[in-house]
GROMACS .gro file of C-alpha atoms in nm:
model
  458
    1MET     CA    1  -4.869   0.472  -2.700
    2LEU     CA    2  -4.498   0.548  -2.691
    3THR     CA    3  -4.226   0.343  -2.532
    4ARG     CA    4  -3.996   0.524  -2.292
    5ARG     CA    5  -3.719   0.517  -2.551
    6GLU     CA    6  -3.944   0.667  -2.818
    7LEU     CA    7  -4.061   0.936  -2.576
    8LEU     CA    8  -3.702   1.032  -2.494
    9GLU     CA    9  -3.615   1.046  -2.863
   10ARG     CA   10  -3.910   1.273  -2.954
   11CYS     CA   11  -3.922   1.505  -2.653
   12THR     CA   12  -3.721   1.828  -2.642
   13LEU     CA   13  -3.586   1.779  -2.992
   14GLY     CA   14  -3.441   1.440  -2.900
   15VAL     CA   15  -3.213   1.565  -2.622
   16GLY     CA   16  -3.333   1.281  -2.401
   17ALA     CA   17  -3.184   1.029  -2.641
   18PHE     CA   18  -2.839   1.161  -2.559
   19ALA     CA   19  -2.897   1.101  -2.189
   20LEU     CA   20  -3.025   0.750  -2.261
   21GLN     CA   21  -2.726   0.677  -2.479
   22GLY     CA   22  -2.496   0.793  -2.199
   23LEU     CA   23  -2.672   0.573  -1.944
   24LEU     CA   24  -2.666   0.269  -2.170
   25GLY     CA   25  -2.303   0.332  -2.255
   26ARG     CA   26  -2.214   0.358  -1.887
   27ALA     CA   27  -2.396   0.034  -1.806
   28LEU     CA   28  -2.218  -0.144  -2.089
   29ALA     CA   29  -1.885  -0.001  -1.974
   30ASP     CA   30  -1.948  -0.127  -1.621
   31GLU     CA   31  -2.003  -0.478  -1.757
   32THR     CA   32  -1.680  -0.482  -1.955
   33ASN     CA   33  -1.455  -0.254  -1.747
   34PRO     CA   34  -1.238  -0.452  -1.501
   35LEU     CA   35  -1.208  -0.146  -1.275
   36ALA     CA   36  -1.582  -0.086  -1.240
   37PRO     CA   37  -1.680  -0.056  -0.869
   38LYS     CA   38  -1.782  -0.385  -0.707
   39ARG     CA   39  -1.937  -0.484  -0.377
   40PRO     CA   40  -1.729  -0.678  -0.124
   41ALA     CA   41  -1.837  -1.026  -0.020
   42PHE     CA   42  -1.983  -0.894   0.308
   43PRO     CA   43  -2.034  -0.550   0.471
   44ALA     CA   44  -1.689  -0.399   0.524
   45LYS     CA   45  -1.540  -0.159   0.774
   46ALA     CA   46  -1.297  -0.017   0.517
   47LYS     CA   47  -1.349   0.065   0.151
   48ARG     CA   48  -1.007   0.209   0.067
   49MET     CA   49  -0.654   0.156   0.196
   50ILE     CA   50  -0.316   0.324   0.224
   51HIS     CA   51  -0.001   0.126   0.300
   52ILE     CA   52   0.285   0.337   0.437
   53PHE     CA   53   0.595   0.128   0.368
   54PRO     CA   54   0.918   0.203   0.562
   55ASN     CA   55   1.117  -0.006   0.316
   56GLY     CA   56   1.447  -0.146   0.435
   57GLY     CA   57   1.319  -0.277   0.767
   58ALA     CA   58   1.239  -0.023   1.037
   59SER     CA   59   1.377  -0.097   1.384
   60HIS     CA   60   1.087  -0.190   1.610
   61VAL     CA   61   1.292  -0.160   1.929
   62ASP     CA   62   1.359   0.206   1.842
   63THR     CA   63   1.002   0.296   1.745
   64PHE     CA   64   0.701   0.093   1.868
   65ASP     CA   65   0.838  -0.191   2.086
   66PRO     CA   66   1.013  -0.070   2.407
   67LYS     CA   67   1.271  -0.308   2.553
   68PRO     CA   68   1.415  -0.174   2.883
   69ALA     CA   69   1.597  -0.505   2.940
   70LEU     CA   70   1.844  -0.405   2.668
   71HIS     CA   71   1.979  -0.132   2.896
   72GLN     CA   72   2.057  -0.391   3.162
   73TYR     CA   73   2.272  -0.584   2.914
   74ALA     CA   74   2.410  -0.285   2.721
   75GLY     CA   75   2.739  -0.382   2.560
   76LYS     CA   76   2.713  -0.738   2.694
   77PRO     CA   77   2.600  -1.066   2.535
   78LEU     CA   78   2.235  -1.149   2.588
   79PRO     CA   79   2.162  -1.433   2.833
   80THR     CA   80   2.010  -1.624   2.542
   81PRO     CA   81   2.208  -1.696   2.221
   82ASN     CA   82   2.165  -1.453   1.934
   83LEU     CA   83   1.940  -1.589   1.662
   84ARG     CA   84   2.089  -1.654   1.321
   85THR     CA   85   2.125  -1.333   1.123
   86GLU     CA   86   2.264  -1.231   0.785
   87ARG     CA   87   2.568  -1.061   0.930
   88LYS     CA   88   2.768  -1.110   1.246
   89THR     CA   89   2.607  -0.953   1.552
   90GLY     CA   90   2.731  -0.899   1.903
   91ALA     CA   91   2.619  -0.744   2.230
   92ALA     CA   92   2.289  -0.590   2.334
   93TYR     CA   93   2.229  -0.248   2.183
   94PRO     CA   94   1.976  -0.046   2.386
   95SER     CA   95   1.766   0.207   2.201
   96PRO     CA   96   1.898   0.564   2.203
   97PHE     CA   97   1.532   0.679   2.188
   98LYS     CA   98   1.307   0.729   2.488
   99PHE     CA   99   0.967   0.563   2.512
  100ALA     CA  100   0.666   0.706   2.693
  101GLN     CA  101   0.305   0.606   2.753
  102CYS     CA  102   0.085   0.811   2.524
  103GLY     CA  103  -0.283   0.897   2.507
  104GLU     CA  104  -0.555   0.757   2.727
  105SER     CA  105  -0.458   0.406   2.620
  106GLY     CA  106  -0.102   0.444   2.751
  107LEU     CA  107   0.038   0.296   2.430
  108GLU     CA  108   0.419   0.324   2.439
  109ILE     CA  109   0.587   0.495   2.143
  110SER     CA  110   0.941   0.630   2.113
  111ASP     CA  111   1.026   0.997   2.076
  112ALA     CA  112   1.139   0.924   1.721
  113PHE     CA  113   0.770   0.984   1.633
  114PRO     CA  114   0.656   1.278   1.853
  115LYS     CA  115   0.360   1.376   1.631
  116VAL     CA  116   0.239   1.020   1.586
  117ARG     CA  117   0.261   0.984   1.965
  118GLU     CA  118  -0.023   1.239   1.992
  119LEU     CA  119  -0.247   0.998   1.801
  120ALA     CA  120  -0.166   0.686   2.003
  121ASP     CA  121  -0.535   0.619   2.071
  122ASP     CA  122  -0.592   0.578   1.696
  123LEU     CA  123  -0.318   0.318   1.651
  124CYS     CA  124  -0.344  -0.058   1.677
  125VAL     CA  125   0.014  -0.183   1.715
  126ILE     CA  126   0.097  -0.546   1.643
  127ARG     CA  127   0.429  -0.620   1.816
  128SER     CA  128   0.454  -0.990   1.734
  129MET     CA  129   0.492  -0.993   1.355
  130TRP     CA  130   0.724  -1.246   1.195
  131THR     CA  131   0.826  -1.366   0.852
  132GLU     CA  132   1.056  -1.636   0.713
  133VAL     CA  133   1.364  -1.485   0.552
  134PRO     CA  134   1.615  -1.217   0.663
  135ASN     CA  135   1.666  -1.089   0.306
  136HIS     CA  136   1.497  -0.785   0.156
  137GLU     CA  137   1.387  -0.939  -0.173
  138PRO     CA  138   1.186  -1.238  -0.045
  139SER     CA  139   1.056  -1.046   0.256
  140LEU     CA  140   0.933  -0.761   0.036
  141LEU     CA  141   0.752  -1.014  -0.183
  142MET     CA  142   0.600  -1.177   0.125
  143MET     CA  143   0.470  -0.848   0.269
  144ASN     CA  144   0.338  -0.731  -0.066
  145CYS     CA  145   0.239  -1.051  -0.244
  146GLY     CA  146   0.213  -1.325   0.020
  147ASP     CA  147   0.492  -1.542  -0.120
  148ILE     CA  148   0.871  -1.526  -0.091
  149ARG     CA  149   0.955  -1.693  -0.424
  150PHE     CA  150   0.696  -1.700  -0.697
  151SER     CA  151   0.524  -1.433  -0.900
  152ARG     CA  152   0.200  -1.365  -0.716
  153PRO     CA  153  -0.044  -1.072  -0.729
  154SER     CA  154   0.024  -0.794  -0.481
  155MET     CA  155  -0.219  -0.705  -0.203
  156GLY     CA  156  -0.314  -0.385  -0.385
  157ALA     CA  157  -0.387  -0.583  -0.702
  158TRP     CA  158  -0.604  -0.830  -0.507
  159LEU     CA  159  -0.807  -0.552  -0.346
  160THR     CA  160  -0.851  -0.369  -0.675
  161TYR     CA  161  -0.957  -0.697  -0.837
  162GLY     CA  162  -1.214  -0.751  -0.563
  163LEU     CA  163  -1.347  -0.396  -0.533
  164GLY     CA  164  -1.265  -0.219  -0.858
  165SER     CA  165  -1.219   0.156  -0.844
  166GLU     CA  166  -1.457   0.445  -0.785
  167ASN     CA  167  -1.281   0.664  -1.041
  168GLN     CA  168  -1.234   0.539  -1.395
  169ASN     CA  169  -1.004   0.826  -1.490
  170LEU     CA  170  -0.735   0.733  -1.238
  171PRO     CA  171  -0.562   0.401  -1.162
  172GLY     CA  172  -0.728   0.186  -0.899
  173PHE     CA  173  -0.388   0.120  -0.738
  174VAL     CA  174  -0.109   0.379  -0.715
  175ALA     CA  175   0.245   0.329  -0.579
  176LEU     CA  176   0.420   0.652  -0.472
  177CYS     CA  177   0.797   0.618  -0.431
  178PRO     CA  178   1.027   0.923  -0.443
  179GLY     CA  179   1.353   0.892  -0.631
  180GLY     CA  180   1.290   0.566  -0.815
  181TYR     CA  181   1.203   0.205  -0.744
  182PRO     CA  182   1.241   0.017  -0.414
  183ILE     CA  183   1.419  -0.319  -0.411
  184GLN     CA  184   1.226  -0.574  -0.624
  185GLU     CA  185   1.097  -0.280  -0.827
  186SER     CA  186   0.756  -0.326  -0.991
  187GLN     CA  187   0.719  -0.678  -0.851
  188ASN     CA  188   0.603  -0.507  -0.532
  189TRP     CA  189   0.285  -0.388  -0.704
  190GLN     CA  190   0.250  -0.652  -0.976
  191SER     CA  191  -0.078  -0.807  -1.086
  192ALA     CA  192   0.095  -1.136  -1.186
  193PHE     CA  193  -0.176  -1.371  -1.320
  194LEU     CA  194  -0.461  -1.129  -1.237
  195PRO     CA  195  -0.566  -0.912  -1.533
  196GLY     CA  196  -0.319  -0.634  -1.599
  197ALA     CA  197  -0.569  -0.361  -1.511
  198TYR     CA  198  -0.510  -0.439  -1.142
  199GLN     CA  199  -0.136  -0.376  -1.131
  200GLY     CA  200  -0.011  -0.068  -0.948
  201THR     CA  201   0.081   0.251  -1.132
  202PHE     CA  202   0.421   0.385  -1.023
  203ILE     CA  203   0.458   0.758  -0.956
  204ASP     CA  204   0.798   0.911  -0.876
  205SER     CA  205   0.667   1.146  -0.608
  206GLN     CA  206   0.992   1.341  -0.570
  207HIS     CA  207   0.884   1.564  -0.859
  208THR     CA  208   0.655   1.864  -0.827
  209GLU     CA  209   0.587   1.943  -1.194
  210LEU     CA  210   0.313   1.726  -1.347
  211PRO     CA  211   0.499   1.634  -1.672
  212ARG     CA  212   0.788   1.499  -1.462
  213LEU     CA  213   0.562   1.342  -1.201
  214ILE     CA  214   0.373   1.146  -1.470
  215GLU     CA  215   0.563   1.103  -1.793
  216ASN     CA  216   0.375   1.171  -2.117
  217ILE     CA  217   0.071   1.298  -1.928
  218ARG     CA  218   0.014   1.557  -2.199
  219ASN     CA  219  -0.002   1.488  -2.571
  220GLU     CA  220   0.115   1.788  -2.769
  221SER     CA  221   0.074   1.622  -3.109
  222GLY     CA  222  -0.304   1.615  -3.141
  223SER     CA  223  -0.641   1.706  -2.998
  224PRO     CA  224  -0.830   1.480  -2.755
  225LYS     CA  225  -1.067   1.385  -3.038
  226GLU     CA  226  -0.775   1.280  -3.259
  227GLN     CA  227  -0.623   1.083  -2.973
  228ARG     CA  228  -0.953   0.902  -2.918
  229THR     CA  229  -0.970   0.808  -3.288
  230GLN     CA  230  -0.614   0.676  -3.276
  231LEU     CA  231  -0.682   0.478  -2.961
  232ASP     CA  232  -1.000   0.327  -3.105
  233LEU     CA  233  -0.804   0.204  -3.407
  234LEU     CA  234  -0.525   0.075  -3.185
  235LEU     CA  235  -0.779  -0.098  -2.960
  236GLU     CA  236  -0.938  -0.275  -3.257
  237LEU     CA  237  -0.598  -0.394  -3.384
  238ASN     CA  238  -0.499  -0.510  -3.036
  239ARG     CA  239  -0.826  -0.698  -2.988
  240ARG     CA  240  -0.775  -0.885  -3.315
  241HIS     CA  241  -0.421  -0.966  -3.203
  242GLN     CA  242  -0.551  -1.075  -2.863
  243GLU     CA  243  -0.811  -1.315  -3.002
  244LYS     CA  244  -0.525  -1.543  -3.103
  245ARG     CA  245  -0.348  -1.499  -2.769
  246ALA     CA  246  -0.629  -1.515  -2.514
  247GLU     CA  247  -0.406  -1.607  -2.219
  248GLU     CA  248  -0.152  -1.327  -2.266
  249ALA     CA  249  -0.190  -1.123  -1.948
  250ALA     CA  250   0.086  -0.883  -2.052
  251LEU     CA  251  -0.102  -0.797  -2.371
  252GLU     CA  252  -0.421  -0.726  -2.177
  253ALA     CA  253  -0.219  -0.508  -1.938
  254ARG     CA  254  -0.078  -0.310  -2.231
  255ILE     CA  255  -0.423  -0.253  -2.381
  256GLN     CA  256  -0.562  -0.137  -2.047
  257SER     CA  257  -0.265   0.093  -1.988
  258PHE     CA  258  -0.329   0.278  -2.316
  259GLU     CA  259  -0.690   0.339  -2.220
  260LEU     CA  260  -0.604   0.444  -1.866
  261ALA     CA  261  -0.330   0.679  -1.987
  262TYR     CA  262  -0.583   0.858  -2.210
  263ARG     CA  263  -0.835   0.894  -1.927
  264MET     CA  264  -0.567   1.012  -1.684
  265GLN     CA  265  -0.495   1.312  -1.904
  266MET     CA  266  -0.835   1.444  -1.806
  267GLU     CA  267  -0.811   1.406  -1.427
  268ALA     CA  268  -0.454   1.345  -1.312
  269ALA     CA  269  -0.359   1.711  -1.339
  270ASP     CA  270  -0.627   1.795  -1.084
  271ALA     CA  271  -0.549   1.505  -0.848
  272PHE     CA  272  -0.178   1.586  -0.821
  273ASP     CA  273  -0.210   1.965  -0.808
  274LEU     CA  274  -0.137   2.034  -0.442
  275SER     CA  275  -0.160   2.409  -0.495
  276GLN     CA  276  -0.539   2.370  -0.474
  277GLU     CA  277  -0.507   2.286  -0.105
  278PRO     CA  278  -0.567   2.566   0.147
  279LYS     CA  279  -0.270   2.699   0.344
  280SER     CA  280  -0.400   2.537   0.663
  281ILE     CA  281  -0.371   2.190   0.508
  282LEU     CA  282  -0.029   2.258   0.356
  283ASP     CA  283   0.090   2.380   0.697
  284LEU     CA  284  -0.058   2.070   0.863
  285TYR     CA  285   0.147   1.833   0.645
  286GLY     CA  286   0.456   2.055   0.642
  287PRO     CA  287   0.738   2.073   0.388
  288GLY     CA  288   0.932   1.796   0.218
  289THR     CA  289   0.881   1.499  -0.010
  290GLN     CA  290   0.712   1.278   0.250
  291ALA     CA  291   0.459   1.551   0.326
  292ARG     CA  292   0.390   1.600  -0.042
  293GLN     CA  293   0.331   1.233  -0.114
  294MET     CA  294   0.109   1.183   0.194
  295LEU     CA  295  -0.105   1.470   0.072
  296MET     CA  296  -0.106   1.320  -0.277
  297ALA     CA  297  -0.225   0.994  -0.125
  298ARG     CA  298  -0.515   1.164   0.051
  299ARG     CA  299  -0.620   1.344  -0.269
  300LEU     CA  300  -0.610   1.015  -0.460
  301LEU     CA  301  -0.813   0.830  -0.198
  302GLU     CA  302  -1.084   1.096  -0.184
  303ARG     CA  303  -1.110   1.080  -0.565
  304GLY     CA  304  -1.192   0.712  -0.557
  305VAL     CA  305  -0.853   0.539  -0.590
  306ARG     CA  306  -0.884   0.211  -0.403
  307PHE     CA  307  -0.529   0.141  -0.281
  308VAL     CA  308  -0.232   0.375  -0.240
  309GLN     CA  309   0.112   0.262  -0.133
  310VAL     CA  310   0.354   0.524   0.001
  311TRP     CA  311   0.720   0.421   0.008
  312ALA     CA  312   0.995   0.586   0.210
  313GLY     CA  313   1.217   0.619  -0.096
  314ALA     CA  314   1.416   0.439  -0.364
  315SER     CA  315   1.608   0.123  -0.274
  316GLN     CA  316   1.587   0.065   0.107
  317PRO     CA  317   1.617   0.380   0.320
  318TRP     CA  318   1.535   0.208   0.653
  319ASP     CA  319   1.812  -0.051   0.608
  320ASN     CA  320   2.017   0.089   0.895
  321HIS     CA  321   2.319  -0.136   0.941
  322ASP     CA  322   2.505   0.149   1.109
  323LYS     CA  323   2.438   0.491   1.265
  324ILE     CA  324   2.100   0.377   1.396
  325GLN     CA  325   2.035   0.692   1.600
  326GLU     CA  326   2.123   0.929   1.317
  327ASN     CA  327   1.934   0.735   1.050
  328VAL     CA  328   1.617   0.661   1.246
  329SER     CA  329   1.603   1.025   1.360
  330LYS     CA  330   1.628   1.141   1.000
  331LEU     CA  331   1.380   0.893   0.852
  332ALA     CA  332   1.122   0.915   1.128
  333GLY     CA  333   1.164   1.290   1.139
  334ALA     CA  334   1.079   1.316   0.769
  335SER     CA  335   0.762   1.107   0.796
  336ASP     CA  336   0.634   1.174   1.150
  337ARG     CA  337   0.452   1.501   1.084
  338PRO     CA  338   0.309   1.392   0.745
  339ILE     CA  339   0.176   1.063   0.889
  340ALA     CA  340   0.011   1.243   1.181
  341ALA     CA  341  -0.127   1.502   0.938
  342LEU     CA  342  -0.273   1.229   0.717
  343ILE     CA  343  -0.457   1.072   1.012
  344ARG     CA  344  -0.587   1.409   1.131
  345ASP     CA  345  -0.686   1.514   0.779
  346LEU     CA  346  -0.877   1.192   0.713
  347LYS     CA  347  -1.048   1.231   1.050
  348GLN     CA  348  -1.170   1.583   0.984
  349ARG     CA  349  -1.305   1.476   0.643
  350GLY     CA  350  -1.492   1.181   0.792
  351MET     CA  351  -1.277   0.941   0.591
  352LEU     CA  352  -1.071   0.769   0.861
  353GLU     CA  353  -1.354   0.541   0.971
  354ASP     CA  354  -1.363   0.372   0.629
  355THR     CA  355  -0.998   0.419   0.527
  356LEU     CA  356  -0.755   0.156   0.653
  357ILE     CA  357  -0.399   0.275   0.716
  358LEU     CA  358  -0.117   0.022   0.747
  359TRP     CA  359   0.239   0.114   0.852
  360ALA     CA  360   0.452  -0.192   0.782
  361GLY     CA  361   0.791  -0.274   0.636
  362GLU     CA  362   0.928  -0.611   0.530
  363PHE     CA  363   1.087  -0.702   0.868
  364GLY     CA  364   1.248  -0.547   1.177
  365ARG     CA  365   1.601  -0.508   1.315
  366THR     CA  366   1.803  -0.699   1.572
  367PRO     CA  367   1.819  -0.582   1.935
  368VAL     CA  368   2.192  -0.655   1.925
  369ALA     CA  369   2.455  -0.453   1.742
  370GLU     CA  370   2.583  -0.551   1.402
  371LEU     CA  371   2.960  -0.594   1.390
  372PRO     CA  372   3.213  -0.453   1.334
  373ALA     CA  373   3.065  -0.097   1.342
  374ALA     CA  374   2.837  -0.173   1.644
  375THR     CA  375   2.626   0.138   1.573
  376GLY     CA  376   2.353  -0.031   1.369
  377ARG     CA  377   2.126  -0.333   1.360
  378ASP     CA  378   2.099  -0.631   1.124
  379HIS     CA  379   1.781  -0.764   0.960
  380ASN     CA  380   1.537  -0.941   1.194
  381PRO     CA  381   1.252  -1.150   1.050
  382TYR     CA  382   1.182  -1.324   1.384
  383GLY     CA  383   0.991  -1.037   1.543
  384PHE     CA  384   0.890  -0.684   1.443
  385SER     CA  385   0.609  -0.429   1.471
  386VAL     CA  386   0.345  -0.289   1.238
  387TRP     CA  387   0.042  -0.073   1.310
  388LEU     CA  388  -0.307  -0.020   1.172
  389ALA     CA  389  -0.535   0.282   1.204
  390GLY     CA  390  -0.889   0.360   1.093
  391GLY     CA  391  -1.096   0.128   0.875
  392GLY     CA  392  -1.221  -0.089   1.160
  393ALA     CA  393  -0.890  -0.135   1.343
  394LYS     CA  394  -0.911  -0.113   1.723
  395GLY     CA  395  -0.732   0.208   1.822
  396GLY     CA  396  -0.521   0.238   2.137
  397THR     CA  397  -0.445  -0.133   2.128
  398VAL     CA  398  -0.129  -0.343   2.149
  399TYR     CA  399  -0.147  -0.702   2.028
  400GLY     CA  400   0.122  -0.964   2.082
  401ALA     CA  401   0.477  -0.924   2.209
  402THR     CA  402   0.834  -1.014   2.130
  403ASP     CA  403   1.062  -1.163   2.395
  404GLU     CA  404   1.207  -0.932   2.662
  405PHE     CA  405   1.484  -0.823   2.425
  406GLY     CA  406   1.279  -0.784   2.107
  407PHE     CA  407   1.446  -1.064   1.911
  408LYS     CA  408   1.156  -1.302   1.846
  409ALA     CA  409   0.774  -1.294   1.845
  410GLN     CA  410   0.670  -1.469   2.165
  411ASP     CA  411   0.312  -1.386   2.269
  412ASN     CA  412   0.045  -1.433   2.000
  413PRO     CA  413   0.281  -1.446   1.699
  414VAL     CA  414   0.131  -1.294   1.384
  415HIS     CA  415   0.260  -1.409   1.046
  416VAL     CA  416   0.231  -1.189   0.739
  417HIS     CA  417  -0.041  -1.428   0.614
  418ASP     CA  418  -0.241  -1.348   0.929
  419LEU     CA  419  -0.198  -0.975   0.868
  420HIS     CA  420  -0.322  -1.017   0.510
  421ALA     CA  421  -0.619  -1.225   0.625
  422THR     CA  422  -0.712  -0.952   0.876
  423ILE     CA  423  -0.681  -0.675   0.617
  424LEU     CA  424  -0.899  -0.864   0.369
  425HIS     CA  425  -1.158  -0.915   0.644
  426LEU     CA  426  -1.166  -0.541   0.716
  427MET     CA  427  -1.212  -0.479   0.343
  428GLY     CA  428  -1.504  -0.721   0.323
  429PHE     CA  429  -1.352  -1.052   0.208
  430ASP     CA  430  -1.307  -1.398   0.354
  431HIS     CA  431  -0.942  -1.469   0.271
  432GLU     CA  432  -1.014  -1.840   0.223
  433LYS     CA  433  -1.288  -1.775  -0.033
  434PHE     CA  434  -1.138  -1.474  -0.211
  435THR     CA  435  -0.965  -1.665  -0.492
  436TYR     CA  436  -0.869  -1.649  -0.858
  437ARG     CA  437  -0.857  -1.954  -1.083
  438TYR     CA  438  -0.525  -1.988  -1.263
  439ALA     CA  439  -0.327  -2.281  -1.408
  440GLY     CA  440  -0.583  -2.533  -1.285
  441ARG     CA  441  -0.606  -2.424  -0.921
  442ASP     CA  442  -0.755  -2.151  -0.704
  443PHE     CA  443  -0.501  -1.900  -0.575
  444ARG     CA  444  -0.542  -1.654  -0.290
  445LEU     CA  445  -0.333  -1.383  -0.124
  446THR     CA  446  -0.282  -1.595   0.189
  447ASP     CA  447  -0.192  -1.914  -0.005
  448VAL     CA  448  -0.313  -2.197   0.226
  449HIS     CA  449  -0.239  -2.013   0.550
  450GLY     CA  450  -0.357  -1.721   0.758
  451LYS     CA  451  -0.616  -1.642   1.024
  452VAL     CA  452  -0.803  -1.325   1.105
  453ILE     CA  453  -0.670  -1.157   1.423
  454ARG     CA  454  -1.006  -1.061   1.571
  455GLU     CA  455  -0.852  -0.897   1.878
  456VAL     CA  456  -0.739  -0.603   1.660
  457LEU     CA  457  -1.087  -0.541   1.517
  458ALA     CA  458  -1.290  -0.253   1.659
   0.00000   0.00000   0.00000
């Protein structure tokens, strides 16, 4: 009698042993690899996510929150005092954009986004968002990491920690930002006290050539076999070093980054090669950097990357303190067609139903003009809009409202913690139970706050 292992070793000149070795090696890798795919806590609507980030603070009253009352008070003080803002503000500033009811749902969207308008029935717009601080830095940390002050893991890091990745040759979390870093730089996609494997990988998506898109993606100094030998030696030295420094998260992150960089050499070239796309898809997305990075995002998602964040650009492009009509037209014009193309493309591939799309910046803008220029809007944390699509979000829906002028969330206010709780729910996690033990306490993305907004669930 032969055991199964002996049979595999003896049959077909021992070829079966190679298969067994591969299976055993894969099982062992899954046990030790932090990015191995994992099941969510309960059946989920979404299994991957893309966050489109209009960094700088997009004006809700010019995009997804119509306020006709502003025209009545154009150039005049509002009947209620202006809320406290960073800079001096003055009279009501009506939107230069026209809103219209769109789709069967009648959801109102401005003509700044004509292509997105055509997909109104896929959008779930939350018009009553709010956050605490009218500054970019803390508000960016709140939207990304759930805290305005301390180093906390980003939402992408949390989701990658909970779900792993379906592709071990690419990062589980990718941040695409053309031209350089946004404000707060890599803190926006940090892993903080979570293992370093879950931090986001930054890609400067303005570039089209792979060596510039991903630095050092090719090693010209040796063969893959030689690289593997070098990495194995380096890994052994690092592990010995790590045994004496077990709590050094940065060291673990460095070790994981070496391994990931080696694996990326095998697959990244394919994932970022947009020339493989048919002309019909390239025409759908259109020209420009935003189109290119939206298409990159789709290619990454379909290859098993868990979370992709797409930024508008370096620094804070949507920070429109003046020339609101000119700037919003330019920014929305650059992203409107690519965003609509992404939704349509995911739909036709059968991916939208389990891909959650979030369009959300760090805060909104004031409905009154910022002085002295009086052609722009100041930061507004008191009320702003975000939208969800796919992944279990209820399309053609509006939830909550700001006051009649768009200054403050009034009906069904939704804090960023509530948004995070809802996203985690759609991805298969109870935000109160999805925790990580660190420094003697259990941490979570929503801190000790947050509630799931069930009215936005399909």
